[in-house]
Each structure stands twice: as structure tokens, then as C-alpha cells.
């Protein structure tokens, strides 16, 4: 933990009353109307919103195996830029994170980088093949203390495998994060199946391929009384099923990505693969349903699904291109634009969706403490009155595949504190000082 | 107009202009003149990343009749054999000084990527991109229909045309629906439900699963090729059942209106979607479509390349 | 009036119409050719071989403007091989149109002679081209433009010079 003291003056705590906040010994030491501390570095935050450090439950860090597109270190820096203090490393690396050895390696890389807590996610099945369970226990008991298990990238499509996985993780207080995509309905799929895909001649990815798996899995989770989390929900139908399930008391949580809160499938008309993502961009009807669901809590959290890709895998024809968009650096601004400015969420609720709730689902005990006194000083500051233009050539991430290049976004993340260390000041990432 | 990527790049007037130009060129070609100097000194590259002899030869003949130089670049780019990327190929061709690229590719949107990313200057002509569009085919089909059924009108108002077969995977269908409806015709798509895309209700065409009820009502029937592989992908049980319901056999042909014509973009699966004697009948304009294709492609090359923007300070 | 005179002159110089093919260059040259052919026909008492020759595809200045519409080319069945082709156009100026017409004719066949009849010769030749039959010589400056109207399309027969003399 950092020994430097910071005095954050005049920011609106959780979007509420303005107050001063003192960071000392890596903790939130004091919050009151007016603090003075002669040893502290003062940071004026009048007009800004002070939030608990953002927690991403769905990030692709690409290391080990695809370090040309991103590393744990570069993703951590990108996270700091976006206001994140915790990232969850998805398991579809090379080798796959299906053993204690790989998850511990990723965990240690995160610690060394020192910008965020990197919490590795363990694969549900060996090699992500969907057949044999991976060493769930070993990963849970490892230094990485894995609690979230996901084959993301792939769907756990076999209902028997999914049932066994849901049952088995109960011993470890785990949760299965399902990438809901029925493979038989999405062979060779390129974009949402609908009017746009029919005109563009691109093979469709029908909404039912997501909805059918969500429906099956909430019933399974109910039957075996286990925790289920649905990754990147994109369909209005999926939202309805989750709402129904929660009403019945089923232990299901769900996430939505920032890009699915804003972008629709007609963007594919340019055939620019920067808009190619899995699950795909869908219709405005889906976007509206997702926003309402995030507002009423049917969808519990925002998760970025940050998916870096090298330029040659996007600088080509659509069918050849990789699926995925980066998102750490634009996430909070997009949520501001789509949810706060439209009045669907206030900042207290944003803190819940982007910090408290994801930390709870992942069992990240030092995060999501909602700026309580004595908790670790993981803090994010956003200035909602400053807007900024996204420039893909200036991103911190190693990859440039952002769909928002050229967009003017409202709200600039200015400061990030990770355990009391300032990882970003005035929107500039601060590297660790090597002693 | 710099590129021809999709029928949406054309207004009705543009399309009619191309058809009219093709009409004149056809007359010239029917006479003794086989070569015109109009595009002398220009280089046209055929970038065919997907197998196609007939379309490539058609564009090559069109270019040569206008005295352009033609370079053929044949790259069998399947997703299995990645080889050189489209971008690298394009930049190589640019270095060779191509005024226009005629591109046929297995990926939908490949022509637009080539045009938008400006890996090369010059005009891009889409000769078929995946299952998206094939604008020159639609133009030659419209030319053929107008020639036989147009009664001297410049457009296709009042005509009713059936497009039959694998609409889902057909770039010819997509371009034709756009063009024929733009020129005023009524288009009806006939196919098994599995071969019609979700979203087809938004197209400017009507749908029917019943070929027999449509046949007497139309002025032209355009048969689409059905690939054998569609059977293993569960689109229909077998070729026998497909032909029974959607094949154009002689019995169905005799139910056609007296003046109605039979078309096919080729290559044909004789015996599957079209019976051999129908293909060879007097109603069939299939062979003529090929000739019309050269004239229409000459017109496209003329419209895209012959003129230029006003150059400052020239005479 | 000058059209009728030109028809007479052409027939005299060519000793009758039996070897003549009259070809007008669209748009107005084609109409003039039709008129001349009709007059010749009434003088000779028989059909005169006539048609049109569009030269758009042979122009040397295509790239200077957006693509031009191609006009109809119609060579009469008797053709031009070994015959005396009379090219008809409304205005002779730089001579480039006629150069293109000679190229176009060359693709069709090999006439015995090619003769040129124009309604107006306004001077300023850029190529060594001359007319055999001229309705009117109209000296102009390059700043001026000459506009020919014909009743077939413009509802009046007239020649107008626009612009300053110098």
C-alpha cells in the first residue's frame, strides 16, 4: 500500500454532497465537509464525481500467448486510464487458464504491474473444449483465489457439462459466467441476424441463440441451487428471461457491455470490422431494453469485455476479421452518456453497477466498498462537464480497435487511485516509481 | 461516380444511362466495329480471389474492346489458405498503376473495403462479393429484360419478374431485387422458407413458397443456381424434393405466359433447378445474357473511366 | 437555303448520288444529313444512302468532362466500302470532331473518298482539316461561341454568335 497522502477536495462523493476525502496509508482515512492536512497532496475536485474504484468482471488481457495485442501490464495501464482498480482476466489465453499454474502466473503479472488488482478467471472446462471440467478446486485454492469460472469465447454448450459445473463450484463459493451462444445456431455467424444482415449478405447470429442458452441455464441454476452469471447480455429476449428468473429467486446475475448500450447493427453497413464483435451489435429495440434492465437492476453490472486485437486482424475484409472491441478507456464515459445523462441512473447507482456489484459477484473483498472509512483507497474520479474526443492513435491499450474513434464523449475520467497510489492524475497515467 | 460497389450507388437515371449506353455499344458491336479506342492507355486489373471464368472473361472482353490493357490477378483466397492479404494484394496492384480494379471475392463487403480504405486509387468495380451483391449481373439482366419485354420504354414499369431459388446465398438476387424494383418492376421471390433470409420482408419484393401459382403471372423467370452443398446444411431434404417444388421443368414452362422469358445467371445445374430442355428452349435468353454481359460491362467501364472531372487550366 | 445549295454542289461534284453515302454527326449534323439526303432524293428521284456516325467513343478529350452520352450510329446497309462518304456536321471549329469521325470511319471500312460538308465554318483549326462544302464562313474569335438551332429540335432555324468579338 502507498504511503503518500492525498487530500481530494470538494468532489461530490458518490454524486451526492461535495466533501473532502483524505487518503492515508492506502486507506480512506476521512470524509468530511472540510479537511486540512499539511502532509497531503491536495487535488481540487470541485464539480467532479468521486466514485469507488471501478471493477471490471470481464477483461481479455491476452497474456500468456497473445502479447502482440495486449499484456497484463498494458491492460492494467489501460484500466487505470479508464478508472478501473480491478480487472478480471478471462481464461481464453494460450495456454488456457485451466490450471493453478496459469492463473497464478497471471495474478503475479498483475501484482508486478501494480496498476490494478488482476483477478484471474478460471476456465470451466479443460482447454475450453466444453467436455471435461478443469481443475476448478486447484484454481480456487491457489494464490489467485479464483471464484469466477468462464469458458468465455466459447459457450458451455453441453447441458450435462453445465449442470455438473454449476453443482461443483458450490463447494468453492464459485460462479459460472456463461457466454450464451448456442453453437449449432451460430456456425460461421458474422453479425446480428436481421434486416441489416439480410441486405449485407453476412451470415446472421440470431438472438435466440443467446436467449435459448440463458433460458436453459437459469433453469439449471435453479434446479441445482447454484450461482450463474450471464456474460454480455445483448438481447431484449434475454433480458426478459433474466427478469423472470430473478422474480423466482433464481441466483442469476448478468452483465452488459458499454458498446451494447450504445451501438446498433446498422454500423456493419460500412463493412468496417471495428464493429465486428461477439456477441454482435443488435437493434435499437435491444439497446433500449438493455438500458432499462441496467436501470432497474435486472442487469446487475457493466463489464467491458475489453478485447484487444492487432491491426492486421481488423484491417481486412469482414469475414476474415477477429471479433472484439477494446473498451476499458471509454467505459465510464459511455455509461455517463447512455445512462446518467438520460436520467436512467444516478452516480450512486453507477457505483453499484460498476464497483460494488461486480466486486460482490467475484468475491473481490477489498473492492466495491463504496468509499467507506477504513476501506482500501480504490477511487475513481470523473468530471462530467468535460467532454473528450476518442482518438484510436492515443489509446493506452496496445491495440487500437475501438469503435468509438472520432466520437465526442461526455465525461472525462481524471483520477484513479489504487490502494492509495495515484495511478492517474489529470488524465495522465502515472507509472510506478522503481526504488 | 467513382466506384460501382452496389446497386445502391446508382440512381434510376444512372442505371438507365448505363442500359442506354450498352444499347448503343451493342449496335456498334453487332456491326463491324470490334474495337474502340476509348480507353486506350488505361489499365484495368481483374482481381479474382474467387473462381469465376465467365465473369472474368466478360470483363476482360469488355475492357479489351475499349482498347484498355488488362492484367489478370487470380488469387484463390479461401479462408483455409490465407496467403497474401487483400490489403497487400491491393497495394501491389496500385504500384502497377491500375486505373480500375474489377474485384470478385468470397467475402461480402470486400469491394467496399478495397474502395473505402483507399489502399489504391482508381475505380473499384464489384464483380461479386460473397453473398452481398453482383451489380453488373443485375444490370445485364435488366438490359436483357428491357430488350425483350420493354416495348421501347426506358424503364421496366409494369413488368413482373420472378426470382427463384437460393435467395439467401445469392448476390445476384440481392442486386436484382434492388435494381429491378428501382426501375419500376414488381419482383416476386420464390424459394423454400429455409432459403429466404430473415429480414426479407423489408426488401422491395413479395415472397411466395408456391412456384406454380406464380408462373402464369410473370413476364420473366430468373432461375438461381442451387448448390449441392445446401443439402448437407439442412436447407432441403434432397435434390429430388427441391426440383419437384422449385425446379423449372418443361411442364412448368408450358404454364408460362406466351411472351415470358427464362433467365439464369449461370452456371446452371441442369436437372436440378432447371431442366435441360428448358435451358435450351426458345424462351431461354440464357446464352444472350452472356453477350449482353459484355456490352453492359463495356458501358460500365465507359461510364466509370472514360470521363473525368474538370481539370483546371486544360483546353 | 444553304442546305439546298450544298445538296446541289455535292451532287455536281460527285456526278450524281449512286456512290454517295451521307453520314451526319449527331446531334445536329444528323438532322442536317437527313435534310440533305431528302433534298438530294427529290433531285435525283431515288433513295439516297444515309445514316449517322457518332464519334463520342473516338474523341480525344473525353477525360476533360464527366462521361458523355453515346449517340446512335447507324450505317446504311450499302455501307461505306469503296464509296464516297459525305460527312455532315453543323459547325467546323478545331477539327477534332472530324478527326474522330475519320477514325470511326476507319473501323467501319475503307471509303473511296471522305468529303466534309458543314453549315458553318468558324475558323481556328487546330488540325489540318478542311471542309469541302461550306454553307457559310463565319469569322469568330475564340472567346465567342456559335450556336446552331434547327427546327427538328430547337423549333427554329438559326445561327447565333454569342460573346465579344475581341
Short mmCIF file of N, CA and C in Angstrom, two decimals, chain A residues 155 179-183 185-186 189-195 197 203-216 230-242 260 265 278-283 285-287 289-290, chain B residues 198:
data_model
loop_
_atom_site.label_atom_id
_atom_site.label_comp_id
_atom_site.label_asym_id
_atom_site.label_seq_id
_atom_site.Cartn_x
_atom_site.Cartn_y
_atom_site.Cartn_z
N UNK A 155 -19.10 -21.15 -25.57
CA UNK A 155 -20.25 -21.39 -24.71
C UNK A 155 -20.07 -22.78 -24.09
N UNK A 179 -20.96 -17.65 -21.43
CA UNK A 179 -21.01 -16.94 -22.71
C UNK A 179 -22.14 -17.63 -23.48
N UNK A 180 -23.31 -17.00 -23.51
CA UNK A 180 -24.52 -17.66 -24.01
C UNK A 180 -24.59 -17.60 -25.53
N UNK A 181 -24.21 -18.70 -26.17
CA UNK A 181 -24.22 -18.76 -27.63
C UNK A 181 -24.37 -20.20 -28.06
N UNK A 182 -25.57 -20.59 -28.46
CA UNK A 182 -25.79 -21.96 -28.94
C UNK A 182 -24.98 -22.15 -30.21
N UNK A 183 -23.94 -23.02 -30.18
CA UNK A 183 -23.02 -23.11 -31.32
C UNK A 183 -23.70 -23.58 -32.60
N UNK A 185 -26.52 -22.94 -33.79
CA UNK A 185 -27.29 -21.91 -34.49
C UNK A 185 -26.42 -20.76 -34.98
N UNK A 186 -25.11 -20.83 -34.67
CA UNK A 186 -24.25 -19.69 -35.00
C UNK A 186 -22.99 -20.11 -35.73
N UNK A 189 -21.34 -17.45 -38.10
CA UNK A 189 -22.09 -16.19 -37.98
C UNK A 189 -21.16 -14.99 -37.90
N UNK A 190 -21.61 -13.89 -38.50
CA UNK A 190 -20.76 -12.71 -38.61
C UNK A 190 -21.35 -11.48 -37.91
N UNK A 191 -22.69 -11.39 -37.85
CA UNK A 191 -23.31 -10.20 -37.24
C UNK A 191 -24.74 -10.58 -36.85
N UNK A 192 -25.44 -9.69 -36.19
CA UNK A 192 -26.81 -9.96 -35.77
C UNK A 192 -27.66 -10.38 -36.97
N UNK A 193 -28.52 -11.38 -36.78
CA UNK A 193 -29.40 -11.79 -37.85
C UNK A 193 -30.62 -10.89 -37.87
N UNK A 194 -30.82 -10.21 -38.99
CA UNK A 194 -31.96 -9.30 -39.07
C UNK A 194 -31.99 -8.63 -40.42
N UNK A 195 -32.67 -7.51 -40.48
CA UNK A 195 -32.83 -6.79 -41.74
C UNK A 195 -31.47 -6.39 -42.31
N UNK A 197 -28.43 -7.68 -41.81
CA UNK A 197 -27.63 -8.80 -42.29
C UNK A 197 -28.20 -9.35 -43.59
N UNK A 203 -23.59 -13.62 -42.73
CA UNK A 203 -24.34 -14.66 -42.05
C UNK A 203 -24.77 -14.19 -40.66
N UNK A 204 -26.04 -14.48 -40.34
CA UNK A 204 -26.63 -13.93 -39.12
C UNK A 204 -26.36 -14.75 -37.88
N UNK A 205 -26.37 -14.05 -36.74
CA UNK A 205 -26.20 -14.62 -35.39
C UNK A 205 -27.52 -14.30 -34.71
N UNK A 206 -28.47 -15.27 -34.70
CA UNK A 206 -29.81 -14.93 -34.25
C UNK A 206 -29.88 -14.71 -32.73
N UNK A 207 -30.78 -13.84 -32.30
CA UNK A 207 -30.94 -13.56 -30.88
C UNK A 207 -31.30 -14.82 -30.10
N UNK A 208 -32.06 -15.72 -30.73
CA UNK A 208 -32.48 -16.91 -30.00
C UNK A 208 -31.31 -17.78 -29.58
N UNK A 209 -30.17 -17.66 -30.28
CA UNK A 209 -29.02 -18.48 -29.90
C UNK A 209 -28.49 -18.06 -28.52
N UNK A 210 -28.74 -16.80 -28.15
CA UNK A 210 -28.36 -16.32 -26.80
C UNK A 210 -29.49 -16.64 -25.82
N UNK A 211 -30.72 -16.33 -26.26
CA UNK A 211 -31.86 -16.49 -25.35
C UNK A 211 -32.05 -17.95 -24.93
N UNK A 212 -31.86 -18.88 -25.86
CA UNK A 212 -32.11 -20.28 -25.56
C UNK A 212 -31.15 -20.78 -24.48
N UNK A 213 -29.89 -20.35 -24.53
CA UNK A 213 -28.92 -20.79 -23.53
C UNK A 213 -29.22 -20.14 -22.18
N UNK A 214 -29.58 -18.86 -22.20
CA UNK A 214 -29.93 -18.19 -20.93
C UNK A 214 -31.11 -18.92 -20.28
N UNK A 215 -32.12 -19.24 -21.09
CA UNK A 215 -33.30 -19.90 -20.54
C UNK A 215 -32.92 -21.25 -19.93
N UNK A 216 -32.14 -22.02 -20.67
CA UNK A 216 -31.72 -23.32 -20.17
C UNK A 216 -30.94 -23.18 -18.87
N UNK A 230 -24.53 -14.32 -16.34
CA UNK A 230 -24.60 -14.29 -17.80
C UNK A 230 -23.71 -13.16 -18.30
N UNK A 231 -22.70 -13.53 -19.08
CA UNK A 231 -21.82 -12.52 -19.67
C UNK A 231 -22.55 -11.74 -20.75
N UNK A 232 -22.08 -10.50 -21.01
CA UNK A 232 -22.50 -9.66 -22.14
C UNK A 232 -23.89 -9.99 -22.71
N UNK A 233 -24.95 -9.69 -21.95
CA UNK A 233 -26.30 -9.88 -22.47
C UNK A 233 -26.54 -8.84 -23.57
N UNK A 234 -27.13 -9.28 -24.69
CA UNK A 234 -27.33 -8.33 -25.81
C UNK A 234 -28.77 -8.28 -26.32
N UNK A 235 -29.64 -9.14 -25.82
CA UNK A 235 -30.96 -9.26 -26.43
C UNK A 235 -32.08 -8.86 -25.48
N UNK A 236 -33.13 -8.26 -26.04
CA UNK A 236 -34.30 -7.91 -25.24
C UNK A 236 -34.93 -9.18 -24.68
N UNK A 237 -34.91 -10.26 -25.49
CA UNK A 237 -35.46 -11.53 -25.03
C UNK A 237 -34.68 -12.09 -23.86
N UNK A 238 -33.35 -11.97 -23.92
CA UNK A 238 -32.52 -12.45 -22.81
C UNK A 238 -32.83 -11.69 -21.53
N UNK A 239 -33.03 -10.39 -21.67
CA UNK A 239 -33.37 -9.56 -20.50
C UNK A 239 -34.67 -10.04 -19.85
N UNK A 240 -35.66 -10.34 -20.68
CA UNK A 240 -36.95 -10.80 -20.13
C UNK A 240 -36.80 -12.09 -19.37
N UNK A 241 -35.98 -13.01 -19.90
CA UNK A 241 -35.81 -14.29 -19.23
C UNK A 241 -35.11 -14.09 -17.88
N UNK A 242 -34.12 -13.22 -17.85
CA UNK A 242 -33.40 -12.97 -16.59
C UNK A 242 -34.33 -12.31 -15.57
N UNK A 260 -22.74 -2.34 -26.11
CA UNK A 260 -24.10 -2.78 -26.36
C UNK A 260 -25.14 -1.82 -25.79
N UNK A 265 -26.66 -2.63 -35.00
CA UNK A 265 -26.11 -3.43 -36.09
C UNK A 265 -26.02 -2.71 -37.43
N UNK A 278 -18.37 -10.28 -30.74
CA UNK A 278 -19.16 -11.42 -30.35
C UNK A 278 -19.49 -11.32 -28.88
N UNK A 279 -20.75 -11.28 -28.45
CA UNK A 279 -21.95 -11.29 -29.28
C UNK A 279 -22.10 -9.97 -30.04
N UNK A 280 -22.85 -10.02 -31.14
CA UNK A 280 -22.84 -8.89 -32.07
C UNK A 280 -23.66 -7.70 -31.58
N UNK A 281 -23.45 -6.57 -32.22
CA UNK A 281 -24.31 -5.41 -32.02
C UNK A 281 -25.70 -5.77 -32.54
N UNK A 282 -26.72 -5.32 -31.83
CA UNK A 282 -28.07 -5.70 -32.24
C UNK A 282 -28.90 -4.46 -32.55
N UNK A 283 -30.22 -4.56 -32.39
CA UNK A 283 -31.09 -3.47 -32.86
C UNK A 283 -31.33 -2.44 -31.76
N UNK A 285 -34.06 -1.66 -30.49
CA UNK A 285 -35.01 -2.23 -29.53
C UNK A 285 -34.24 -2.96 -28.42
N UNK A 286 -33.21 -3.68 -28.81
CA UNK A 286 -32.39 -4.38 -27.83
C UNK A 286 -31.64 -3.38 -26.96
N UNK A 287 -31.08 -2.34 -27.58
CA UNK A 287 -30.33 -1.34 -26.81
C UNK A 287 -31.22 -0.72 -25.74
N UNK A 289 -33.90 -1.99 -24.34
CA UNK A 289 -34.22 -2.99 -23.31
C UNK A 289 -33.04 -3.18 -22.36
N UNK A 290 -31.82 -3.15 -22.90
CA UNK A 290 -30.64 -3.31 -22.06
C UNK A 290 -30.47 -2.13 -21.11
N UNK B 198 -33.95 -14.13 -43.00
CA UNK B 198 -34.69 -13.37 -42.01
C UNK B 198 -34.49 -11.90 -42.37
#
